Amino acid sequence: MNQQDFNKKFIESIRNGQNEEDLIATMKNFPRLSSSRALDVYREDYQARLSDALKNTFRSVHAILGDEEFYRLARSYMNVFPSTFSDLDDYGDQMDDFLSGHSLEEDFPFLSQLAHFERMFRIIFHSEERQGLSVLDLQAALTDENVRLRLVSSTLVLSYHFSIEKIYSSSLSDDDSPFDFHSPQNILMFKKDGLVKMHLLSNDQSEMLKKFHTPLSFSDCIKIAPATMTPAEMQTLFQIIGQEQILLKS
Amino acid sequence: MKNVNGPLLTNIYGVGLRNVHFSYLEQSHQIAAGWFEIITENFFRTKGRPRTVLEKLRKDFPISCHGVSLSIASYEDFDWVYLNDVKNFFAEIEPCLISDHLCFTGLRQNNLHNLLPFAYNEENLSHLSSRIHQVQEFFGRKMGFENLSAYFDYKNSTMTEWEFIRELLKKTDCNLLLDLNNVFVNSYNHGFSPDDFLKAIDFEKVQQLHMAGYSERENFYFDTHSNPLYPQLIELYKKVIHHRNDIPVLYEWDEDIPEFPVLEQQIIKLAEVRAELSK
């Protein structure tokens, strides 16, 4: 068997146990380590490395499921999605899709959305911090009809059917007091001072802020504001925008 | 190929930069390490905290970049997007040394994220020589390639690992990143003398040493980078010093990572060994 064929068969063997006899026929036994045991060593190492990478990204999912269930999940994920990444830490980009409709959601119906939240958290953590307009600059920009504003790139507006932020923070803390996780939640996630920060938003605030993914003038924004949005909600939203500097001139 | 590695390392003892130590390092403690090595892939695409810490550190310390995903022994084409990003990263970070491993890591669509051995024969010698030439041309500088810890060999190997490396270093103008822990682990598991390995090496082509602590599994040693220096490693280091005493040394610790001062104790011990032998 040439090296190219060996490499392919070896990878298949590590992933799903195929080709073991072919490979062993090519491998040299060592006194301390048989070829069969050597394959196991690489197989165990592969599973451990990828599982640990998933555990690092999905800390809250891991905390909720516990080691045994999480590693079972990780192995089933690996069977479907091999890594195509050069950085192992990037592995797991399909986890929320994978969990959607998964049997684990019978007990934890929020699991897919929690995984999505954790993946977004990681994206913002590694993003370049961009500073938007200060309160004063924002006030000036809001009165200028020609100025269009958009969200800075290190900002996300996320909507979930469950209280994801509460589930996330309580799963990673010692706080085990019960709460109703069924309340939908809108989350503004952004980067400031090197940290990932969040604000909870109402549905109307979230809907309005999402519109700034494409550049808008303030008057456009007012025109398309949800009809149910109260002046107080509008005021709070613009306080957050100014304070956290999340809008830029386009 | 020009050797643009530099600046000169005045304190030859370095440690691997790991995120668990970021807070400690940011508090401006006296640091015993003279330089830091990063895993290239952990830093090259992030603009987050790892990059911020790296930018601070590189003002005061030389940085070496050690890759884990080049897959030089693969029979697929290089991942040119990856290589291009790495090249741009090198231009920004200006590493004093760059390196990767003598291994394949999987296939492009199926990266095992492990450092996998290949047969030591003429076919692979020629293949790796050509690939090393290609990648060094692309980066415009010499690289170091690290010897592996491997848990099997091939029946169609026609050379020992050290014969292969000696021939590869002759055939290409790359450098060797000599991992003494891997030499020791392989010598124990495969049943050879580490002296045979060291005797074959042209130490002028060794750009740096790696040292780490292995762990024991059943009846073999496993390269886990999870322990302090073992006496056997110190003995091997003494032998290297007899060949050349100015090779930059890096201590790696990747599992059960201790507080930073414990890591520093390892390089202080190595520096003491070197000082003792220099008397």
Short mmCIF file of C-alpha atoms in Angstrom, two decimals:
data_model
loop_
_atom_site.label_atom_id
_atom_site.label_comp_id
_atom_site.label_asym_id
_atom_site.label_seq_id
_atom_site.Cartn_x
_atom_site.Cartn_y
_atom_site.Cartn_z
CA MET A 1 0.00 0.00 0.00
CA ASN A 2 1.48 3.40 -0.91
CA GLN A 3 1.44 6.31 1.54
CA GLN A 4 -1.44 8.09 -0.16
CA ASP A 5 -3.71 5.04 0.14
CA PHE A 6 -2.54 4.40 3.67
CA ASN A 7 -3.40 7.96 4.72
CA LYS A 8 -6.96 7.61 3.41
CA LYS A 9 -7.51 4.21 4.98
CA PHE A 10 -5.97 5.30 8.25
CA ILE A 11 -8.35 8.24 8.51
CA GLU A 12 -11.35 6.02 7.77
CA SER A 13 -10.14 3.60 10.40
CA ILE A 14 -9.77 6.30 13.03
CA ARG A 15 -13.22 7.68 12.26
CA ASN A 16 -15.24 4.49 11.89
CA GLY A 17 -13.04 1.45 12.50
CA GLN A 18 -12.87 0.38 8.83
CA ASN A 19 -9.78 -1.11 7.13
CA GLU A 20 -8.11 -2.21 10.33
CA GLU A 21 -6.78 -5.50 8.88
CA ASP A 22 -5.34 -3.75 5.79
CA LEU A 23 -3.62 -1.19 7.95
CA ILE A 24 -2.22 -3.69 10.43
CA ALA A 25 -0.71 -5.64 7.54
CA THR A 26 1.24 -2.48 6.65
CA MET A 27 2.23 -1.49 10.18
CA LYS A 28 5.18 -2.69 12.19
CA ASN A 29 4.46 -4.10 15.65
CA PHE A 30 6.50 -2.79 18.53
CA PRO A 31 7.26 -4.85 21.63
CA ARG A 32 5.41 -2.38 23.85
CA LEU A 33 2.60 -1.50 21.49
CA SER A 34 0.84 -3.72 18.98
CA SER A 35 -0.37 -2.19 15.73
CA SER A 36 -3.95 -2.77 16.81
CA ARG A 37 -3.34 -0.96 20.10
CA ALA A 38 -1.56 1.84 18.21
CA LEU A 39 -4.69 2.37 16.11
CA ASP A 40 -6.73 2.51 19.31
CA VAL A 41 -4.35 5.10 20.75
CA TYR A 42 -4.87 7.37 17.73
CA ARG A 43 -8.62 6.71 17.74
CA GLU A 44 -8.95 7.58 21.44
CA ASP A 45 -6.79 10.65 20.98
CA TYR A 46 -8.88 11.83 18.01
CA GLN A 47 -12.09 11.50 19.99
CA ALA A 48 -10.61 13.21 23.04
CA ARG A 49 -9.20 16.15 21.07
CA LEU A 50 -12.40 16.88 19.17
CA SER A 51 -14.63 16.34 22.19
CA ASP A 52 -12.51 18.72 24.25
CA ALA A 53 -12.70 21.32 21.49
CA LEU A 54 -16.49 21.04 21.51
CA LYS A 55 -16.54 21.21 25.30
CA ASN A 56 -14.52 24.44 25.22
CA THR A 57 -16.98 26.11 22.86
CA PHE A 58 -20.18 24.63 24.29
CA ARG A 59 -19.43 25.00 27.98
CA SER A 60 -23.02 25.57 28.97
CA VAL A 61 -24.34 22.65 26.89
CA HIS A 62 -21.68 20.51 28.58
CA ALA A 63 -22.62 21.78 32.05
CA ILE A 64 -26.27 20.93 31.43
CA LEU A 65 -25.70 17.49 29.91
CA GLY A 66 -22.81 16.35 32.13
CA ASP A 67 -19.70 14.51 30.93
CA GLU A 68 -21.23 11.22 29.87
CA GLU A 69 -24.10 12.61 27.78
CA PHE A 70 -21.96 15.40 26.34
CA TYR A 71 -19.22 13.02 25.17
CA ARG A 72 -21.88 10.76 23.64
CA LEU A 73 -23.22 13.79 21.79
CA ALA A 74 -19.69 14.80 20.73
CA ARG A 75 -18.99 11.34 19.29
CA SER A 76 -22.22 11.30 17.33
CA TYR A 77 -21.43 14.81 16.03
CA MET A 78 -17.95 13.66 14.95
CA ASN A 79 -19.49 10.77 13.04
CA VAL A 80 -21.52 13.19 10.95
CA PHE A 81 -19.18 16.17 10.74
CA PRO A 82 -15.46 15.56 10.35
CA SER A 83 -13.27 18.59 11.01
CA THR A 84 -12.36 20.69 7.99
CA PHE A 85 -10.65 23.36 10.08
CA SER A 86 -6.99 24.17 10.47
CA ASP A 87 -7.68 25.41 14.00
CA LEU A 88 -9.29 22.72 16.12
CA ASP A 89 -10.94 25.40 18.26
CA ASP A 90 -13.18 26.25 15.28
CA TYR A 91 -14.70 22.76 15.28
CA GLY A 92 -18.42 22.63 16.07
CA ASP A 93 -19.86 25.15 13.62
CA GLN A 94 -22.84 22.86 12.87
CA MET A 95 -23.65 21.95 16.47
CA ASP A 96 -26.84 24.02 16.77
CA ASP A 97 -28.22 22.56 13.52
CA PHE A 98 -27.20 19.11 14.70
CA LEU A 99 -29.06 19.56 17.98
CA SER A 100 -32.20 20.90 16.34
CA GLY A 101 -34.76 18.10 16.61
CA HIS A 102 -32.21 15.85 18.39
CA SER A 103 -33.66 13.45 20.96
CA LEU A 104 -31.85 15.41 23.71
CA GLU A 105 -34.29 18.24 23.05
CA GLU A 106 -37.07 16.13 24.54
CA ASP A 107 -35.53 16.82 27.95
CA PHE A 108 -33.80 20.09 27.07
CA PRO A 109 -35.90 21.83 24.40
CA PHE A 110 -33.61 24.88 24.43
CA LEU A 111 -30.41 22.93 23.66
CA SER A 112 -30.05 23.87 19.99
CA GLN A 113 -30.62 27.55 20.73
CA LEU A 114 -28.20 27.45 23.63
CA ALA A 115 -25.55 25.93 21.32
CA HIS A 116 -26.24 28.72 18.82
CA PHE A 117 -25.82 31.32 21.56
CA GLU A 118 -22.48 29.81 22.63
CA ARG A 119 -21.26 29.71 19.04
CA MET A 120 -22.20 33.36 18.58
CA PHE A 121 -20.45 34.21 21.85
CA ARG A 122 -17.28 32.63 20.46
CA ILE A 123 -17.57 34.55 17.20
CA ILE A 124 -17.88 37.86 19.04
CA PHE A 125 -15.06 36.92 21.41
CA HIS A 126 -12.69 36.45 18.47
CA SER A 127 -13.96 39.41 16.47
CA GLU A 128 -12.13 42.68 16.11
CA GLU A 129 -13.50 45.26 18.50
CA ARG A 130 -15.00 48.20 16.62
CA GLN A 131 -16.13 51.35 18.29
CA GLY A 132 -19.19 53.14 16.97
CA LEU A 133 -20.38 56.69 17.43
CA SER A 134 -20.22 58.33 20.84
CA VAL A 135 -23.42 59.80 22.33
CA LEU A 136 -22.57 63.26 21.00
CA ASP A 137 -21.70 62.06 17.51
CA LEU A 138 -24.81 59.91 17.49
CA GLN A 139 -27.01 62.86 18.39
CA ALA A 140 -25.52 64.87 15.52
CA ALA A 141 -25.91 61.95 13.11
CA LEU A 142 -29.56 61.43 14.04
CA THR A 143 -30.45 64.94 12.96
CA ASP A 144 -28.70 64.69 9.60
CA GLU A 145 -31.00 63.22 6.96
CA ASN A 146 -28.03 62.25 4.78
CA VAL A 147 -26.29 60.16 7.38
CA ARG A 148 -26.92 56.44 7.27
CA LEU A 149 -26.09 54.27 10.23
CA ARG A 150 -25.35 50.59 10.60
CA LEU A 151 -24.38 48.19 13.37
CA VAL A 152 -20.66 47.77 14.02
CA SER A 153 -19.39 44.37 12.91
CA SER A 154 -18.68 43.07 16.42
CA THR A 155 -22.39 43.27 17.32
CA LEU A 156 -25.18 40.72 17.04
CA VAL A 157 -28.90 40.95 17.76
CA LEU A 158 -30.16 37.49 18.67
CA SER A 159 -33.69 36.23 19.27
CA TYR A 160 -34.49 33.00 21.06
CA HIS A 161 -37.65 31.16 22.07
CA PHE A 162 -36.17 30.47 25.50
CA SER A 163 -34.41 32.44 28.24
CA ILE A 164 -31.05 31.53 26.79
CA GLU A 165 -28.94 34.13 28.56
CA LYS A 166 -30.40 33.06 31.92
CA ILE A 167 -29.88 29.37 31.12
CA TYR A 168 -26.30 30.09 30.06
CA SER A 169 -25.33 32.15 33.09
CA SER A 170 -26.98 29.88 35.66
CA SER A 171 -25.51 26.71 34.12
CA LEU A 172 -22.02 28.15 34.56
CA SER A 173 -22.58 29.40 38.09
CA ASP A 174 -23.38 27.78 41.42
CA ASP A 175 -26.87 29.27 41.30
CA ASP A 176 -29.25 26.32 41.02
CA SER A 177 -32.43 28.19 41.92
CA PRO A 178 -35.28 27.20 39.57
CA PHE A 179 -36.57 29.61 36.91
CA ASP A 180 -38.93 29.51 33.98
CA PHE A 181 -36.80 29.04 30.90
CA HIS A 182 -39.75 29.25 28.51
CA SER A 183 -39.78 33.05 28.19
CA PRO A 184 -38.48 34.22 24.80
CA GLN A 185 -35.42 36.43 24.93
CA ASN A 186 -33.82 39.01 22.62
CA ILE A 187 -30.16 39.62 23.25
CA LEU A 188 -27.85 42.37 22.05
CA MET A 189 -24.35 40.83 22.09
CA PHE A 190 -21.35 43.06 21.42
CA LYS A 191 -17.73 43.57 22.24
CA LYS A 192 -16.46 46.36 24.44
CA ASP A 193 -13.22 46.82 26.36
CA GLY A 194 -12.10 43.39 25.16
CA LEU A 195 -15.11 41.65 26.69
CA VAL A 196 -18.29 40.12 25.28
CA LYS A 197 -21.19 42.09 26.77
CA MET A 198 -24.97 41.77 26.52
CA HIS A 199 -28.22 43.66 26.96
CA LEU A 200 -31.68 42.14 26.95
CA LEU A 201 -34.08 43.80 24.51
CA SER A 202 -37.83 43.79 24.04
CA ASN A 203 -39.23 42.28 20.84
CA ASP A 204 -39.78 45.72 19.32
CA GLN A 205 -36.34 46.97 20.29
CA SER A 206 -34.78 43.87 18.82
CA GLU A 207 -36.78 44.15 15.59
CA MET A 208 -35.80 47.78 15.19
CA LEU A 209 -32.12 47.24 15.96
CA LYS A 210 -31.91 44.36 13.48
CA LYS A 211 -32.87 46.79 10.73
CA PHE A 212 -29.47 48.49 11.21
CA HIS A 213 -27.74 45.45 9.73
CA THR A 214 -28.31 47.41 6.52
CA PRO A 215 -27.55 51.16 6.54
CA LEU A 216 -30.49 53.36 7.54
CA SER A 217 -31.07 57.04 8.24
CA PHE A 218 -32.74 57.87 11.53
CA SER A 219 -35.92 59.04 9.75
CA ASP A 220 -36.08 55.72 7.81
CA CYS A 221 -35.71 53.96 11.10
CA ILE A 222 -38.56 55.90 12.71
CA LYS A 223 -40.79 55.18 9.73
CA ILE A 224 -40.29 51.44 9.99
CA ALA A 225 -40.33 51.24 13.78
CA PRO A 226 -42.83 48.64 15.00
CA ALA A 227 -46.22 50.24 15.63
CA THR A 228 -46.36 48.73 19.09
CA MET A 229 -43.05 50.22 20.18
CA THR A 230 -43.50 52.67 23.05
CA PRO A 231 -41.57 55.95 23.36
CA ALA A 232 -39.96 54.57 26.52
CA GLU A 233 -38.69 51.53 24.63
CA MET A 234 -37.35 53.76 21.87
CA GLN A 235 -35.61 55.99 24.39
CA THR A 236 -34.02 53.06 26.23
CA LEU A 237 -32.84 51.56 22.96
CA PHE A 238 -31.10 54.74 21.89
CA GLN A 239 -29.56 55.09 25.34
CA ILE A 240 -28.05 51.62 24.89
CA ILE A 241 -26.91 52.45 21.36
CA GLY A 242 -25.20 55.63 22.55
CA GLN A 243 -23.74 54.19 25.71
CA GLU A 244 -22.36 51.06 24.03
CA GLN A 245 -21.34 52.79 20.79
CA ILE A 246 -22.68 50.10 18.48
CA LEU A 247 -23.73 52.22 15.47
CA LEU A 248 -21.38 53.54 12.82
CA LYS A 249 -21.80 55.96 9.94
CA SER A 250 -22.07 53.88 6.81
CA MET B 1 16.72 30.01 0.93
CA LYS B 2 17.64 32.88 3.22
CA ASN B 3 17.63 32.31 6.90
CA VAL B 4 15.76 35.35 8.15
CA ASN B 5 15.19 33.87 11.57
CA GLY B 6 15.90 36.43 14.24
CA PRO B 7 16.27 38.53 16.26
CA LEU B 8 18.93 36.71 18.19
CA LEU B 9 17.56 35.12 21.34
CA THR B 10 19.69 36.36 24.22
CA ASN B 11 17.84 34.26 26.78
CA ILE B 12 17.56 30.94 24.96
CA TYR B 13 14.84 29.50 27.23
CA GLY B 14 11.23 29.99 26.22
CA VAL B 15 7.82 28.60 27.06
CA GLY B 16 4.64 27.93 25.14
CA LEU B 17 2.08 30.74 25.40
CA ARG B 18 -1.25 29.29 26.58
CA ASN B 19 -4.44 31.22 27.30
CA VAL B 20 -4.65 30.07 30.94
CA HIS B 21 -1.59 32.24 31.60
CA PHE B 22 -2.85 35.40 29.88
CA SER B 23 -3.99 37.12 33.08
CA TYR B 24 -0.76 36.31 34.89
CA LEU B 25 1.38 37.59 32.03
CA GLU B 26 -0.67 40.77 31.72
CA GLN B 27 0.14 41.66 35.32
CA SER B 28 3.74 42.41 34.35
CA HIS B 29 5.47 39.93 36.63
CA GLN B 30 9.17 39.29 36.27
CA ILE B 31 9.26 36.57 33.65
CA ALA B 32 12.08 34.02 33.55
CA ALA B 33 11.34 33.09 29.93
CA GLY B 34 13.30 34.88 27.25
CA TRP B 35 10.76 34.20 24.51
CA PHE B 36 7.38 32.66 23.84
CA GLU B 37 6.16 30.18 21.30
CA ILE B 38 2.58 30.23 20.06
CA ILE B 39 0.57 27.59 18.25
CA THR B 40 0.10 29.49 15.00
CA GLU B 41 -3.45 28.23 14.40
CA ASN B 42 -4.63 29.43 17.81
CA PHE B 43 -3.74 33.01 16.95
CA PHE B 44 -3.63 33.62 13.21
CA ARG B 45 -7.31 34.34 12.59
CA THR B 46 -8.49 35.72 15.92
CA LYS B 47 -8.80 39.43 16.58
CA GLY B 48 -9.89 38.76 20.14
CA ARG B 49 -8.10 38.56 23.45
CA PRO B 50 -5.44 36.04 22.35
CA ARG B 51 -4.31 38.51 19.70
CA THR B 52 -4.39 41.44 22.13
CA VAL B 53 -2.21 39.56 24.62
CA LEU B 54 0.15 38.48 21.85
CA GLU B 55 0.53 42.06 20.62
CA LYS B 56 1.44 43.18 24.15
CA LEU B 57 3.92 40.37 24.67
CA ARG B 58 5.70 40.78 21.37
CA LYS B 59 6.74 44.30 22.38
CA ASP B 60 9.00 42.76 25.01
CA PHE B 61 9.65 39.18 23.89
CA PRO B 62 10.59 37.41 20.66
CA ILE B 63 7.76 35.18 19.46
CA SER B 64 8.13 31.92 17.57
CA CYS B 65 5.26 30.46 15.57
CA HIS B 66 4.74 26.71 15.73
CA GLY B 67 2.12 25.28 13.38
CA VAL B 68 0.10 22.09 13.67
CA SER B 69 -1.87 22.02 10.42
CA LEU B 70 0.61 22.32 7.55
CA SER B 71 0.47 18.55 6.95
CA ILE B 72 3.75 18.53 5.07
CA ALA B 73 3.58 14.75 4.52
CA SER B 74 0.11 14.85 3.01
CA TYR B 75 -0.41 13.79 -0.61
CA GLU B 76 -3.08 16.44 -1.13
CA ASP B 77 -2.20 19.90 -2.38
CA PHE B 78 -1.52 22.47 0.30
CA ASP B 79 -4.44 24.43 1.66
CA TRP B 80 -3.38 27.70 0.03
CA VAL B 81 -5.97 29.79 1.84
CA TYR B 82 -4.52 28.57 5.12
CA LEU B 83 -0.96 29.16 3.93
CA ASN B 84 -1.78 32.63 2.73
CA ASP B 85 -3.36 33.55 6.06
CA VAL B 86 -0.35 32.16 7.91
CA LYS B 87 2.00 34.14 5.68
CA ASN B 88 0.09 37.36 6.36
CA PHE B 89 0.13 36.57 10.06
CA PHE B 90 3.92 36.11 9.97
CA ALA B 91 4.23 39.50 8.29
CA GLU B 92 2.29 41.08 11.16
CA ILE B 93 3.86 39.18 14.05
CA GLU B 94 7.44 38.96 12.73
CA PRO B 95 8.25 35.68 14.48
CA CYS B 96 11.86 34.92 15.35
CA LEU B 97 11.38 31.28 14.34
CA ILE B 98 8.72 29.42 12.38
CA SER B 99 8.08 25.70 12.44
CA ASP B 100 5.66 22.83 11.94
CA HIS B 101 5.83 19.04 12.16
CA LEU B 102 7.12 16.17 10.02
CA CYS B 103 3.74 14.53 9.69
CA PHE B 104 0.40 14.42 7.96
CA THR B 105 -2.64 15.54 9.93
CA GLY B 106 -5.49 14.06 7.91
CA LEU B 107 -7.23 15.09 4.73
CA ARG B 108 -8.51 18.56 3.87
CA GLN B 109 -12.09 17.43 4.40
CA ASN B 110 -11.20 15.35 7.42
CA ASN B 111 -8.57 16.85 9.66
CA LEU B 112 -7.76 14.45 12.51
CA HIS B 113 -5.85 17.22 14.35
CA ASN B 114 -3.15 14.75 15.18
CA LEU B 115 0.46 14.48 14.09
CA LEU B 116 0.60 11.26 12.10
CA PRO B 117 3.71 9.38 11.02
CA PHE B 118 4.63 8.29 7.51
CA ALA B 119 6.96 5.61 6.17
CA TYR B 120 10.64 6.51 6.21
CA ASN B 121 11.52 5.62 2.63
CA GLU B 122 12.79 7.19 -0.59
CA GLU B 123 9.30 7.90 -1.91
CA ASN B 124 8.44 10.04 1.09
CA LEU B 125 11.90 11.58 1.26
CA SER B 126 11.49 12.88 -2.25
CA HIS B 127 7.87 13.92 -1.63
CA LEU B 128 8.64 15.83 1.57
CA SER B 129 11.73 17.48 0.09
CA SER B 130 9.67 18.86 -2.75
CA ARG B 131 6.89 20.07 -0.42
CA ILE B 132 9.34 21.68 2.01
CA HIS B 133 10.99 23.51 -0.87
CA GLN B 134 7.56 24.70 -2.05
CA VAL B 135 6.41 25.98 1.34
CA GLN B 136 9.71 27.67 2.22
CA GLU B 137 9.64 29.44 -1.16
CA PHE B 138 6.11 30.60 -0.38
CA PHE B 139 7.01 31.93 3.07
CA GLY B 140 10.33 33.28 1.82
CA ARG B 141 12.22 31.88 4.79
CA LYS B 142 13.49 28.72 6.37
CA MET B 143 11.28 26.62 8.57
CA GLY B 144 12.03 24.16 11.29
CA PHE B 145 10.32 20.77 11.17
CA GLU B 146 9.74 18.79 14.33
CA ASN B 147 10.37 15.07 14.79
CA LEU B 148 7.26 13.27 16.03
CA SER B 149 6.24 10.99 18.78
CA ALA B 150 4.79 8.06 16.84
CA TYR B 151 3.06 4.97 18.09
CA PHE B 152 3.76 2.79 15.07
CA ASP B 153 6.14 2.50 12.15
CA TYR B 154 5.64 1.04 8.68
CA LYS B 155 6.87 -2.25 7.28
CA ASN B 156 7.88 -0.38 4.13
CA SER B 157 10.14 2.02 6.02
CA THR B 158 13.62 1.51 4.62
CA MET B 159 15.33 3.92 7.00
CA THR B 160 15.19 4.74 10.67
CA GLU B 161 13.59 8.01 11.69
CA TRP B 162 16.99 9.63 12.32
CA GLU B 163 18.40 8.41 8.99
CA PHE B 164 15.37 9.89 7.25
CA ILE B 165 15.75 13.22 9.06
CA ARG B 166 19.49 13.33 8.35
CA GLU B 167 18.81 12.77 4.62
CA LEU B 168 15.98 15.29 4.60
CA LEU B 169 18.19 17.96 6.15
CA LYS B 170 20.85 17.22 3.53
CA LYS B 171 18.36 17.30 0.66
CA THR B 172 16.58 20.50 1.71
CA ASP B 173 17.78 23.60 3.48
CA CYS B 174 15.13 23.42 6.18
CA ASN B 175 16.01 23.24 9.86
CA LEU B 176 15.15 20.69 12.50
CA LEU B 177 13.04 21.41 15.54
CA LEU B 178 14.45 18.69 17.73
CA ASP B 179 11.89 17.50 20.26
CA LEU B 180 13.88 15.64 22.89
CA ASN B 181 10.77 14.38 24.61
CA ASN B 182 9.64 12.77 21.35
CA VAL B 183 13.05 11.18 20.86
CA PHE B 184 12.87 9.76 24.36
CA VAL B 185 9.26 8.56 24.10
CA ASN B 186 9.94 6.89 20.74
CA SER B 187 13.15 5.31 21.97
CA TYR B 188 11.26 3.74 24.86
CA ASN B 189 8.24 2.66 22.86
CA HIS B 190 10.09 1.53 19.73
CA GLY B 191 13.10 0.08 21.50
CA PHE B 192 16.13 2.07 20.27
CA SER B 193 18.81 4.12 21.96
CA PRO B 194 18.25 7.89 21.89
CA ASP B 195 22.02 8.18 21.43
CA ASP B 196 21.66 6.64 17.96
CA PHE B 197 19.21 9.40 17.09
CA LEU B 198 21.37 12.21 18.44
CA LYS B 199 24.53 10.90 16.75
CA ALA B 200 22.84 11.20 13.35
CA ILE B 201 21.84 14.84 13.75
CA ASP B 202 23.70 17.79 12.28
CA PHE B 203 23.29 20.15 15.22
CA GLU B 204 24.10 23.18 13.10
CA LYS B 205 20.71 22.61 11.50
CA VAL B 206 18.79 22.42 14.77
CA GLN B 207 16.92 25.71 15.13
CA GLN B 208 15.39 24.92 18.49
CA LEU B 209 14.67 22.20 21.03
CA HIS B 210 11.35 21.21 22.49
CA MET B 211 11.10 19.61 25.89
CA ALA B 212 8.06 18.40 27.79
CA GLY B 213 6.85 15.76 30.23
CA TYR B 214 5.25 12.59 28.92
CA SER B 215 2.81 10.35 30.78
CA GLU B 216 2.70 6.60 31.26
CA ARG B 217 0.01 4.41 29.70
CA GLU B 218 -0.13 0.65 30.28
CA ASN B 219 3.40 -0.30 29.22
CA PHE B 220 4.24 2.60 26.92
CA TYR B 221 4.92 6.34 27.19
CA PHE B 222 2.49 8.86 25.75
CA ASP B 223 3.51 12.34 24.64
CA THR B 224 1.01 14.42 26.61
CA HIS B 225 3.03 17.54 27.55
CA SER B 226 1.50 17.18 30.97
CA ASN B 227 4.36 16.84 33.43
CA PRO B 228 7.52 18.47 34.71
CA LEU B 229 10.95 17.55 33.42
CA TYR B 230 12.00 13.97 33.93
CA PRO B 231 15.65 13.20 34.82
CA GLN B 232 16.00 11.20 31.59
CA LEU B 233 15.18 14.33 29.59
CA ILE B 234 17.77 16.32 31.49
CA GLU B 235 20.36 13.67 30.65
CA LEU B 236 19.45 13.91 26.97
CA TYR B 237 19.69 17.69 27.14
CA LYS B 238 23.21 17.40 28.58
CA LYS B 239 24.18 15.30 25.56
CA VAL B 240 22.81 17.96 23.21
CA ILE B 241 24.78 20.65 25.03
CA HIS B 242 27.98 18.71 24.31
CA HIS B 243 27.19 19.10 20.62
CA ARG B 244 25.98 22.72 20.78
CA ASN B 245 25.07 24.81 23.80
CA ASP B 246 23.31 27.79 22.26
CA ILE B 247 20.20 26.17 20.79
CA PRO B 248 16.96 27.91 21.88
CA VAL B 249 14.98 25.63 24.18
CA LEU B 250 11.22 25.64 24.63
CA TYR B 251 9.29 23.94 27.41
CA GLU B 252 5.78 22.86 26.41
CA TRP B 253 2.91 22.10 28.79
CA ASP B 254 -0.49 21.44 27.21
CA GLU B 255 -2.52 19.23 29.54
CA ASP B 256 -3.25 19.88 33.22
CA ILE B 257 -1.43 23.15 32.73
CA PRO B 258 0.00 24.43 36.03
CA GLU B 259 0.52 28.00 37.24
CA PHE B 260 3.05 29.92 35.15
CA PRO B 261 5.81 29.82 37.81
CA VAL B 262 5.78 25.99 37.64
CA LEU B 263 6.45 26.27 33.93
CA GLU B 264 9.26 28.72 34.63
CA GLN B 265 10.82 26.29 37.10
CA GLN B 266 11.39 23.87 34.21
CA ILE B 267 13.40 26.30 32.13
CA ILE B 268 15.27 27.58 35.18
CA LYS B 269 16.31 23.99 35.85
CA LEU B 270 17.48 23.61 32.25
CA ALA B 271 19.41 26.88 32.41
CA GLU B 272 21.12 25.66 35.59
CA VAL B 273 22.11 22.43 33.84
CA ARG B 274 23.64 24.40 31.01
CA ALA B 275 25.42 26.78 33.37
CA GLU B 276 26.85 23.85 35.33
CA LEU B 277 28.20 22.23 32.17
CA SER B 278 29.72 25.51 31.01
CA LYS B 279 31.91 25.82 34.13
#
